[in-house]
mmCIF file of C-alpha atoms and ligand atoms in Angstrom:
data_model
loop_
_atom_site.group_PDB
_atom_site.id
_atom_site.type_symbol
_atom_site.label_atom_id
_atom_site.label_comp_id
_atom_site.label_asym_id
_atom_site.label_seq_id
_atom_site.Cartn_x
_atom_site.Cartn_y
_atom_site.Cartn_z
ATOM 1 C CA MET A 1 -25.387 -55.213 -63.027
ATOM 2 C CA THR A 2 -22.099 -53.239 -64.592
ATOM 3 C CA VAL A 3 -19.020 -53.225 -63.739
ATOM 4 C CA GLY A 4 -19.430 -49.415 -62.811
ATOM 5 C CA GLU A 5 -22.870 -50.022 -60.543
ATOM 6 C CA THR A 6 -20.601 -53.083 -58.756
ATOM 7 C CA GLU A 7 -17.910 -50.506 -58.007
ATOM 8 C CA ALA A 8 -20.615 -47.861 -56.829
ATOM 9 C CA MET A 9 -21.840 -50.438 -54.492
ATOM 10 C CA ASP A 10 -19.222 -51.239 -53.171
ATOM 11 C CA GLY A 11 -18.316 -47.597 -52.285
ATOM 12 C CA VAL A 12 -21.934 -47.084 -50.717
ATOM 13 C CA ALA A 13 -21.312 -49.917 -48.216
ATOM 14 C CA ALA A 14 -18.070 -48.623 -47.392
ATOM 15 C CA ARG A 15 -19.384 -45.011 -47.004
ATOM 16 C CA LEU A 16 -22.804 -46.726 -44.907
ATOM 17 C CA GLU A 17 -19.920 -49.096 -42.891
ATOM 18 C CA ARG A 18 -17.351 -46.593 -41.738
ATOM 19 C CA ASP A 19 -20.598 -43.795 -40.696
ATOM 20 C CA ALA A 20 -22.375 -46.890 -38.633
ATOM 21 C CA ALA A 21 -18.625 -47.933 -37.099
ATOM 22 C CA ALA A 22 -18.441 -43.998 -36.044
ATOM 23 C CA ALA A 23 -21.869 -43.606 -34.947
ATOM 24 C CA ILE A 24 -21.353 -46.980 -32.168
ATOM 25 C CA ARG A 25 -17.889 -46.394 -31.318
ATOM 26 C CA ALA A 26 -19.092 -42.943 -30.510
ATOM 27 C CA ALA A 27 -21.905 -43.405 -27.585
ATOM 28 C CA GLU A 28 -20.705 -42.549 -24.485
ATOM 29 C CA THR A 29 -23.305 -45.353 -22.131
ATOM 30 C CA THR A 30 -25.815 -48.588 -23.455
ATOM 31 C CA GLU A 31 -28.704 -45.683 -23.532
ATOM 32 C CA ALA A 32 -27.032 -43.867 -26.167
ATOM 33 C CA LEU A 33 -25.551 -46.874 -28.174
ATOM 34 C CA ALA A 34 -29.597 -48.286 -28.113
ATOM 35 C CA ASP A 35 -30.507 -45.202 -29.701
ATOM 36 C CA ALA A 36 -27.276 -45.858 -32.162
ATOM 37 C CA VAL A 37 -28.098 -49.209 -32.960
ATOM 38 C CA THR A 38 -31.598 -48.110 -33.869
ATOM 39 C CA ALA A 39 -29.536 -45.031 -35.887
ATOM 40 C CA VAL A 40 -27.615 -47.212 -38.417
ATOM 41 C CA LEU A 41 -29.039 -50.464 -37.944
ATOM 42 C CA GLY A 42 -32.584 -50.240 -37.669
ATOM 43 C CA LYS A 43 -35.979 -50.391 -39.978
ATOM 44 C CA ARG A 44 -35.454 -47.082 -40.945
ATOM 45 C CA SER A 45 -31.577 -46.593 -41.114
ATOM 46 C CA ALA A 46 -29.728 -45.694 -44.923
ATOM 47 C CA LEU A 47 -28.159 -49.527 -45.000
ATOM 48 C CA ALA A 48 -32.150 -51.081 -44.503
ATOM 49 C CA ARG A 49 -33.216 -48.536 -47.450
ATOM 50 C CA ALA A 50 -29.226 -49.340 -49.077
ATOM 51 C CA HIS A 51 -31.256 -53.377 -48.753
ATOM 52 C CA ARG A 52 -34.622 -52.842 -50.052
ATOM 53 C CA ASP A 53 -32.876 -50.748 -53.199
ATOM 54 C CA LEU A 54 -31.238 -54.051 -53.812
ATOM 55 C CA ALA A 55 -34.268 -55.360 -55.431
ATOM 56 C CA GLY A 56 -33.410 -52.576 -59.009
ATOM 57 C CA LEU A 57 -30.735 -54.539 -59.606
ATOM 58 C CA ASP A 58 -30.608 -56.924 -61.786
ATOM 59 C CA PRO A 59 -29.730 -60.499 -59.591
ATOM 60 C CA ASN A 60 -26.113 -60.333 -60.166
ATOM 61 C CA ALA A 61 -25.247 -57.559 -59.235
ATOM 62 C CA ARG A 62 -28.035 -58.243 -56.032
ATOM 63 C CA ARG A 63 -26.053 -60.996 -55.020
ATOM 64 C CA GLU A 64 -22.519 -58.865 -55.302
ATOM 65 C CA ALA A 65 -24.259 -55.600 -52.985
ATOM 66 C CA GLY A 66 -26.322 -57.638 -50.568
ATOM 67 C CA ARG A 67 -23.274 -59.876 -50.059
ATOM 68 C CA MET A 68 -21.417 -56.662 -49.375
ATOM 69 C CA LEU A 69 -24.149 -55.501 -47.666
ATOM 70 C CA HIS A 70 -25.140 -58.266 -45.405
ATOM 71 C CA ASP A 71 -21.025 -58.433 -44.643
ATOM 72 C CA ALA A 72 -21.211 -55.462 -43.661
ATOM 73 C CA ARG A 73 -24.137 -55.672 -41.490
ATOM 74 C CA GLN A 74 -22.723 -58.455 -39.463
ATOM 75 C CA ARG A 75 -18.953 -56.757 -38.709
ATOM 76 C CA LEU A 76 -21.017 -53.514 -37.235
ATOM 77 C CA GLU A 77 -23.918 -55.613 -35.243
ATOM 78 C CA GLU A 78 -20.168 -57.336 -34.538
ATOM 79 C CA LEU A 79 -18.385 -54.068 -33.259
ATOM 80 C CA VAL A 80 -21.359 -53.341 -31.164
ATOM 81 C CA ALA A 81 -21.615 -56.804 -28.810
ATOM 82 C CA ALA A 82 -18.211 -55.302 -28.704
ATOM 83 C CA ARG A 83 -18.916 -51.807 -27.475
ATOM 84 C CA ARG A 84 -22.547 -52.899 -25.775
ATOM 85 C CA GLU A 85 -19.820 -55.137 -23.170
ATOM 86 C CA GLU A 86 -17.384 -52.002 -23.046
ATOM 87 C CA LEU A 87 -19.821 -49.897 -21.663
ATOM 88 C CA ALA A 88 -21.275 -51.761 -19.429
ATOM 89 C CA ALA A 89 -17.687 -53.122 -17.399
ATOM 90 C CA SER A 90 -17.159 -48.942 -17.483
ATOM 91 C CA GLU A 91 -20.304 -48.144 -15.973
ATOM 92 C CA ARG A 92 -20.363 -50.976 -14.027
ATOM 93 C CA ARG A 93 -17.327 -49.747 -12.587
ATOM 94 C CA ALA A 94 -19.095 -45.740 -12.549
ATOM 95 C CA MET A 95 -21.850 -47.726 -9.846
ATOM 96 C CA LEU A 96 -19.090 -49.690 -7.814
ATOM 97 C CA GLU A 97 -16.634 -46.250 -7.632
ATOM 98 C CA GLY A 98 -19.867 -44.886 -6.216
ATOM 99 C CA ASP A 99 -21.396 -46.817 -3.560
ATOM 100 C CA ARG A 100 -18.023 -47.741 -2.356
ATOM 101 C CA LEU A 101 -17.746 -46.474 1.824
ATOM 102 C CA ASP A 102 -14.783 -44.156 2.507
ATOM 103 C CA LEU A 103 -14.365 -44.912 5.502
ATOM 104 C CA THR A 104 -10.001 -43.390 5.541
ATOM 105 C CA GLU A 105 -12.416 -39.644 5.268
ATOM 106 C CA VAL A 106 -11.946 -39.444 8.847
ATOM 107 C CA THR A 107 -8.479 -39.736 9.988
ATOM 108 C CA THR A 108 -8.052 -37.692 6.223
ATOM 109 C CA VAL A 109 -9.326 -34.789 7.842
ATOM 110 C CA ALA A 110 -7.026 -31.614 7.068
ATOM 111 C CA SER A 111 -7.756 -29.826 10.319
ATOM 112 C CA PRO A 112 -7.491 -32.086 13.723
ATOM 113 C CA ILE A 113 -10.223 -32.901 15.254
ATOM 114 C CA ALA A 114 -11.004 -29.699 18.051
ATOM 115 C CA ARG A 115 -10.546 -31.071 21.610
ATOM 116 C CA GLY A 116 -12.122 -29.410 24.235
ATOM 117 C CA HIS A 117 -10.409 -28.433 27.859
ATOM 118 C CA LEU A 118 -11.088 -27.744 31.144
ATOM 119 C CA HIS A 119 -12.405 -24.876 31.463
ATOM 120 C CA LEU A 120 -9.819 -21.469 33.279
ATOM 121 C CA VAL A 121 -11.571 -22.297 37.195
ATOM 122 C CA ASP A 122 -10.780 -26.101 37.142
ATOM 123 C CA GLN A 123 -7.082 -25.159 35.355
ATOM 124 C CA THR A 124 -6.137 -23.401 38.628
ATOM 125 C CA GLN A 125 -7.864 -25.064 41.229
ATOM 126 C CA ARG A 126 -5.581 -28.345 40.116
ATOM 127 C CA ALA A 127 -1.841 -25.295 39.140
ATOM 128 C CA LEU A 128 -3.207 -23.899 43.356
ATOM 129 C CA GLU A 129 -3.857 -27.806 44.855
ATOM 130 C CA ASP A 130 0.138 -28.612 43.332
ATOM 131 C CA VAL A 131 1.126 -25.706 44.856
ATOM 132 C CA PHE A 132 0.641 -26.746 48.077
ATOM 133 C CA VAL A 133 0.837 -30.327 47.769
ATOM 134 C CA ALA A 134 4.673 -29.576 46.709
ATOM 135 C CA MET A 135 4.255 -28.198 50.501
ATOM 136 C CA GLY A 136 3.368 -31.207 51.685
ATOM 137 C CA PHE A 137 -0.687 -30.838 52.411
ATOM 138 C CA THR A 138 -3.272 -33.726 51.146
ATOM 139 C CA VAL A 139 -6.151 -32.450 49.345
ATOM 140 C CA ALA A 140 -9.195 -33.480 51.341
ATOM 141 C CA GLU A 141 -13.842 -32.062 49.958
ATOM 142 C CA GLY A 142 -16.851 -31.713 51.402
ATOM 143 C CA PRO A 143 -20.578 -31.626 50.738
ATOM 144 C CA GLU A 144 -22.001 -27.963 48.706
ATOM 145 C CA SER A 145 -25.077 -28.408 51.082
ATOM 146 C CA GLU A 146 -24.415 -28.432 54.841
ATOM 147 C CA THR A 147 -26.374 -28.400 57.709
ATOM 148 C CA ASP A 148 -26.046 -25.303 59.898
ATOM 149 C CA TRP A 149 -24.043 -27.047 62.270
ATOM 150 C CA TYR A 150 -20.707 -27.426 59.948
ATOM 151 C CA ASN A 151 -21.042 -24.693 57.686
ATOM 152 C CA PHE A 152 -21.893 -21.587 60.471
ATOM 153 C CA GLU A 153 -22.336 -23.498 64.289
ATOM 154 C CA ALA A 154 -18.750 -25.648 64.740
ATOM 155 C CA LEU A 155 -17.108 -21.887 63.506
ATOM 156 C CA ASN A 156 -18.146 -20.412 66.432
ATOM 157 C CA ILE A 157 -21.161 -18.400 64.300
ATOM 158 C CA PRO A 158 -23.789 -19.209 66.393
ATOM 159 C CA PRO A 159 -27.596 -18.671 65.715
ATOM 160 C CA ALA A 160 -28.221 -15.100 64.458
ATOM 161 C CA HIS A 161 -24.659 -13.870 65.302
ATOM 162 C CA PRO A 162 -24.315 -11.137 63.663
ATOM 163 C CA ALA A 163 -21.707 -12.334 61.917
ATOM 164 C CA ARG A 164 -24.128 -14.756 60.130
ATOM 165 C CA SER A 165 -24.258 -11.019 57.793
ATOM 166 C CA MET A 166 -21.779 -11.816 56.508
ATOM 167 C CA TRP A 167 -22.284 -14.330 54.518
ATOM 168 C CA ASP A 168 -25.489 -14.076 52.761
ATOM 169 C CA THR A 169 -26.869 -17.640 52.773
ATOM 170 C CA PHE A 170 -29.052 -19.840 50.287
ATOM 171 C CA TYR A 171 -31.213 -22.048 52.436
ATOM 172 C CA LEU A 172 -32.073 -25.242 51.167
ATOM 173 C CA ASP A 173 -35.934 -26.266 51.427
ATOM 174 C CA LEU A 174 -34.663 -29.717 53.354
ATOM 175 C CA GLY A 175 -36.180 -30.134 56.887
ATOM 176 C CA GLN A 176 -36.156 -27.463 59.333
ATOM 177 C CA PRO A 177 -36.592 -23.937 57.877
ATOM 178 C CA GLU A 178 -33.274 -22.875 57.260
ATOM 179 C CA THR A 179 -31.365 -25.835 58.573
ATOM 180 C CA VAL A 180 -29.847 -26.701 55.727
ATOM 181 C CA VAL A 181 -27.680 -24.498 53.700
ATOM 182 C CA LEU A 182 -25.665 -24.601 50.018
ATOM 183 C CA ARG A 183 -21.769 -23.552 51.911
ATOM 184 C CA THR A 184 -21.495 -20.630 51.864
ATOM 185 C CA HIS A 185 -17.445 -20.684 51.757
ATOM 186 C CA THR A 186 -14.909 -24.378 52.373
ATOM 187 C CA SER A 187 -14.477 -23.963 55.912
ATOM 188 C CA PRO A 188 -17.326 -26.171 57.184
ATOM 189 C CA VAL A 189 -14.850 -29.041 55.479
ATOM 190 C CA GLN A 190 -12.167 -28.147 58.041
ATOM 191 C CA VAL A 191 -15.425 -29.445 60.505
ATOM 192 C CA HIS A 192 -15.630 -32.472 58.650
ATOM 193 C CA LEU A 193 -11.852 -33.803 59.067
ATOM 194 C CA MET A 194 -10.854 -32.697 62.154
ATOM 195 C CA GLU A 195 -14.591 -35.367 62.421
ATOM 196 C CA GLU A 196 -12.332 -37.493 60.767
ATOM 197 C CA GLN A 197 -9.508 -37.002 61.097
ATOM 198 C CA ALA A 198 -6.925 -36.931 64.521
ATOM 199 C CA PRO A 199 -3.743 -34.162 64.215
ATOM 200 C CA PRO A 200 -1.590 -33.603 63.295
ATOM 201 C CA ILE A 201 -3.860 -31.636 59.963
ATOM 202 C CA HIS A 202 -2.156 -30.624 56.686
ATOM 203 C CA ALA A 203 -4.543 -30.288 54.079
ATOM 204 C CA VAL A 204 -6.457 -27.890 51.734
ATOM 205 C CA MET A 205 -9.783 -28.618 50.357
ATOM 206 C CA PRO A 206 -10.866 -26.868 47.322
ATOM 207 C CA GLY A 207 -14.500 -26.427 45.969
ATOM 208 C CA ARG A 208 -17.488 -25.061 44.861
ATOM 209 C CA CYS A 209 -19.397 -22.216 46.930
ATOM 210 C CA TYR A 210 -22.660 -20.212 46.943
ATOM 211 C CA ARG A 211 -24.291 -16.948 48.325
ATOM 212 C CA HIS A 212 -27.115 -15.023 47.984
ATOM 213 C CA GLU A 213 -24.884 -11.263 45.745
ATOM 214 C CA THR A 214 -24.651 -9.775 43.243
ATOM 215 C CA PRO A 215 -22.456 -10.269 41.092
ATOM 216 C CA ASP A 216 -19.599 -7.737 40.025
ATOM 217 C CA ALA A 217 -16.070 -7.593 38.287
ATOM 218 C CA ARG A 218 -15.447 -9.038 41.913
ATOM 219 C CA HIS A 219 -18.226 -10.714 43.054
ATOM 220 C CA LEU A 220 -20.073 -14.563 41.469
ATOM 221 C CA ALA A 221 -23.042 -16.182 42.884
ATOM 222 C CA THR A 222 -21.698 -19.452 42.394
ATOM 223 C CA PHE A 223 -17.340 -19.625 43.200
ATOM 224 C CA HIS A 224 -14.156 -21.676 44.690
ATOM 225 C CA GLN A 225 -12.368 -21.239 47.307
ATOM 226 C CA LEU A 226 -9.438 -23.253 48.760
ATOM 227 C CA GLU A 227 -9.518 -23.513 52.172
ATOM 228 C CA GLY A 228 -6.190 -25.202 54.330
ATOM 229 C CA LEU A 229 -5.693 -25.781 57.571
ATOM 230 C CA VAL A 230 -3.115 -26.872 60.180
ATOM 231 C CA VAL A 231 -3.314 -29.160 63.593
ATOM 232 C CA ASP A 232 0.074 -29.320 64.892
ATOM 233 C CA LYS A 233 2.033 -28.225 68.376
ATOM 234 C CA GLY A 234 3.578 -25.563 68.357
ATOM 235 C CA ILE A 235 2.215 -23.987 65.328
ATOM 236 C CA THR A 236 2.544 -19.951 65.444
ATOM 237 C CA PHE A 237 1.490 -16.993 63.536
ATOM 238 C CA ALA A 238 4.854 -16.966 61.349
ATOM 239 C CA ASP A 239 4.094 -20.431 60.085
ATOM 240 C CA LEU A 240 0.737 -18.864 58.500
ATOM 241 C CA ALA A 241 2.650 -16.018 57.430
ATOM 242 C CA GLY A 242 5.740 -18.683 55.564
ATOM 243 C CA THR A 243 3.103 -20.719 54.337
ATOM 244 C CA LEU A 244 1.326 -17.877 52.779
ATOM 245 C CA GLU A 245 4.038 -15.835 50.988
ATOM 246 C CA THR A 246 5.636 -19.589 49.783
ATOM 247 C CA PHE A 247 2.602 -20.035 47.922
ATOM 248 C CA THR A 248 1.928 -16.480 46.473
ATOM 249 C CA ASN A 249 5.351 -16.629 45.523
ATOM 250 C CA ALA A 250 5.293 -20.160 43.543
ATOM 251 C CA TYR A 251 1.412 -19.991 41.934
ATOM 252 C CA PHE A 252 2.417 -15.289 41.271
ATOM 253 C CA GLY A 253 5.802 -14.748 40.730
ATOM 254 C CA ALA A 254 8.184 -13.507 43.675
ATOM 255 C CA ASP A 255 7.959 -9.448 41.911
ATOM 256 C CA ILE A 256 3.892 -9.533 42.713
ATOM 257 C CA HIS A 257 3.227 -7.463 45.707
ATOM 258 C CA THR A 258 1.112 -9.504 48.383
ATOM 259 C CA ARG A 259 0.119 -7.778 52.081
ATOM 260 C CA LEU A 260 -1.793 -9.329 55.733
ATOM 261 C CA ARG A 261 -4.052 -6.740 56.846
ATOM 262 C CA PRO A 262 -6.478 -7.295 59.643
ATOM 263 C CA ALA A 263 -9.686 -9.126 59.644
ATOM 264 C CA TYR A 264 -12.368 -10.433 61.645
ATOM 265 C CA PHE A 265 -13.734 -14.239 61.228
ATOM 266 C CA PRO A 266 -15.472 -16.192 63.402
ATOM 267 C CA PHE A 267 -13.987 -19.172 63.329
ATOM 268 C CA THR A 268 -9.723 -17.631 63.442
ATOM 269 C CA GLU A 269 -8.162 -15.220 66.220
ATOM 270 C CA PRO A 270 -6.478 -13.681 65.373
ATOM 271 C CA SER A 271 -7.957 -12.927 61.507
ATOM 272 C CA ALA A 272 -6.058 -11.647 58.859
ATOM 273 C CA GLU A 273 -6.580 -11.077 55.261
ATOM 274 C CA VAL A 274 -4.217 -11.432 51.766
ATOM 275 C CA GLU A 275 -3.849 -8.796 49.774
ATOM 276 C CA ILE A 276 -2.624 -8.204 46.415
ATOM 277 C CA THR A 277 -1.272 -5.641 44.637
ATOM 278 C CA CYS A 278 -4.454 -5.384 41.515
ATOM 279 C CA THR A 279 -2.966 -6.780 38.615
ATOM 280 C CA ILE A 280 -5.526 -5.339 36.369
ATOM 281 C CA CYS A 281 -4.193 -1.533 37.183
ATOM 282 C CA LEU A 282 -0.412 -2.269 38.582
ATOM 283 C CA GLY A 283 -2.235 -0.676 41.971
ATOM 284 C CA ALA A 284 -3.113 2.312 40.349
ATOM 285 C CA GLY A 285 -6.708 1.915 41.049
ATOM 286 C CA CYS A 286 -9.556 0.503 38.464
ATOM 287 C CA ARG A 287 -12.724 -0.264 38.125
ATOM 288 C CA THR A 288 -12.073 -4.060 38.871
ATOM 289 C CA CYS A 289 -10.186 -3.008 42.597
ATOM 290 C CA SER A 290 -13.517 0.198 43.403
ATOM 291 C CA ASN A 291 -10.115 1.949 43.150
ATOM 292 C CA THR A 292 -8.180 0.827 46.179
ATOM 293 C CA GLY A 293 -5.432 -0.767 43.833
ATOM 294 C CA TRP A 294 -5.509 -3.721 45.879
ATOM 295 C CA VAL A 295 -7.754 -7.322 45.391
ATOM 296 C CA GLU A 296 -8.954 -9.883 48.363
ATOM 297 C CA LEU A 297 -7.725 -12.907 47.481
ATOM 298 C CA ALA A 298 -7.771 -15.116 51.007
ATOM 299 C CA GLY A 299 -9.192 -14.812 54.456
ATOM 300 C CA CYS A 300 -7.090 -16.504 57.038
ATOM 301 C CA GLY A 301 -6.113 -16.831 60.482
ATOM 302 C CA MET A 302 -5.112 -18.727 63.724
ATOM 303 C CA VAL A 303 -7.124 -21.649 64.122
ATOM 304 C CA ASP A 304 -10.058 -20.027 67.323
ATOM 305 C CA PRO A 305 -10.274 -22.695 70.588
ATOM 306 C CA ALA A 306 -13.897 -23.127 69.986
ATOM 307 C CA VAL A 307 -14.011 -24.451 66.396
ATOM 308 C CA PHE A 308 -11.095 -26.859 68.161
ATOM 309 C CA GLU A 309 -13.630 -27.266 70.899
ATOM 310 C CA ALA A 310 -16.431 -27.699 68.890
ATOM 311 C CA VAL A 311 -14.917 -31.762 67.419
ATOM 312 C CA GLY A 312 -13.070 -32.570 70.370
ATOM 313 C CA ILE A 313 -9.328 -31.421 69.606
ATOM 314 C CA ASP A 314 -7.409 -30.172 73.019
ATOM 315 C CA PRO A 315 -6.448 -26.563 72.552
ATOM 316 C CA THR A 316 -4.015 -26.884 75.431
ATOM 317 C CA GLU A 317 -2.314 -29.518 72.945
ATOM 318 C CA TRP A 318 -3.045 -28.673 69.229
ATOM 319 C CA THR A 319 -3.055 -24.999 67.920
ATOM 320 C CA GLY A 320 -3.605 -24.620 64.718
ATOM 321 C CA PHE A 321 -3.743 -21.572 60.814
ATOM 322 C CA ALA A 322 -6.306 -21.737 58.683
ATOM 323 C CA PHE A 323 -6.985 -20.106 55.132
ATOM 324 C CA GLY A 324 -9.799 -20.047 52.604
ATOM 325 C CA PHE A 325 -8.261 -18.452 49.113
ATOM 326 C CA GLY A 326 -10.767 -17.594 46.550
ATOM 327 C CA ILE A 327 -9.610 -19.332 43.607
ATOM 328 C CA ASP A 328 -11.880 -17.242 40.805
ATOM 329 C CA ARG A 329 -9.853 -14.498 41.712
ATOM 330 C CA CYS A 330 -6.278 -16.027 41.879
ATOM 331 C CA ALA A 331 -7.361 -16.666 38.758
ATOM 332 C CA GLN A 332 -8.239 -12.998 38.168
ATOM 333 C CA MET A 333 -5.453 -11.449 39.257
ATOM 334 C CA ARG A 334 -2.750 -14.469 37.220
ATOM 335 C CA HIS A 335 -4.171 -13.646 34.560
ATOM 336 C CA GLY A 336 -5.800 -9.874 33.669
ATOM 337 C CA ILE A 337 -9.322 -10.807 34.396
ATOM 338 C CA ALA A 338 -10.924 -7.195 34.769
ATOM 339 C CA ASP A 339 -14.065 -8.849 35.260
ATOM 340 C CA LEU A 340 -15.007 -11.483 36.691
ATOM 341 C CA ARG A 341 -18.644 -12.533 35.646
ATOM 342 C CA VAL A 342 -16.175 -13.769 31.945
ATOM 343 C CA LEU A 343 -16.061 -16.742 33.680
ATOM 344 C CA ASP A 344 -19.363 -17.882 34.185
ATOM 345 C CA GLU A 345 -20.450 -16.846 30.945
ATOM 346 C CA ASN A 346 -18.939 -20.167 28.614
ATOM 347 C CA GLU A 347 -17.888 -17.409 26.502
ATOM 348 C CA LEU A 348 -15.443 -20.247 24.007
ATOM 349 C CA ARG A 349 -13.557 -16.814 22.613
ATOM 350 C CA PHE A 350 -12.788 -16.163 25.888
ATOM 351 C CA LEU A 351 -12.199 -20.033 27.408
ATOM 352 C CA ARG A 352 -10.184 -20.481 24.142
ATOM 353 C CA GLN A 353 -7.402 -18.243 25.383
ATOM 354 C CA PHE A 354 -6.378 -20.876 28.361
HETATM 355 N N1 DAH B 1 -14.403 -18.505 55.290
HETATM 356 C C1 DAH B 1 -14.049 -17.422 54.978
HETATM 357 C C2 DAH B 1 -14.620 -16.168 53.875
HETATM 358 O O1 DAH B 1 -15.358 -17.330 53.156
HETATM 359 C C3 DAH B 1 -12.689 -17.031 54.677
HETATM 360 C C4 DAH B 1 -11.660 -17.760 55.429
HETATM 361 C C5 DAH B 1 -11.223 -16.884 56.630
HETATM 362 C C6 DAH B 1 -11.301 -18.994 55.569
HETATM 363 C C7 DAH B 1 -10.111 -16.832 57.519
HETATM 364 C C8 DAH B 1 -10.448 -19.448 56.514
HETATM 365 C C9 DAH B 1 -10.112 -19.014 57.380
HETATM 366 O O2 DAH B 1 -9.944 -20.817 56.636
HETATM 367 O O3 DAH B 1 -9.071 -18.999 58.523
HETATM 368 O O4 DAH B 1 -15.463 -15.685 53.780
#
């Protein structure tokens, strides 16, 4: 081998090494690295070929060139080992990163978790209770299924009395036919209370009621009432009127007009209905108020002595008044809801407004 040939071999080895090193460094995965190793160090690589070509050189040159190629291969193998380590480490990191459970996820959600709230009717019930509690009333509750005695008879509505037609009754298939009902009003809770507790009584009794009727803008088959009962000494109609006015002023505001109209209920004498100017049409007349300009909110009156007698309270010693507000109607008038049936539809876009 001449000096020239040795120099040439020097250049060839350096180029082979440079190209091979570039291919090794360019491998981005351990798989790609394995392919690169086959390509630059394998049997068919340029380096292997250069080794084979050594056979054609004279012994001196062969030794010299062989050493150069051998050294180059050694450096390349070191480079491969280092690159392999690097790639394995970064692949392990990526895998761990991918497997990690992100326990912070729940608390970093951009929008707050939507919470529900009480239905408008429940909110209204609580608001009405609050007004009466502030006036010194207690709150009591009674069952939704009642015997005929509590729902009717004790309230001075004997069997077959025509007044029964005022309440379209659902009867339960229990005991003798037509002896157990879904309460048609909260008035039977008055009876429970007077049986359990001696006067004086100042109580309100909220709850769900049922009537077999076709729903319309002002009526639901399942609805809610807030019953009121005061039994004390020397109670007059003026106490009733004053209590009602205090309530309507507190709940609807002093600008809203209410009126009492004579009415008939078997359990009160005299009896009246509490009406409010229709808040949908402000009294002009509309579909909600059946063009009367007024909406009935409650029945009321002085407790009939026959009711006191049914529960063993002496009507010569005690007098009292009672009332029954429609809770749904109060919500309707307070919030200007033209058709009460939306309260039953569970339409979230409606309910979310309150
Ligand atoms: N219970 C009656 C009804 O649902 C309303 C009522 C009227 C309740 C007069 C009373 C009352 O307490 O005194 O139609």
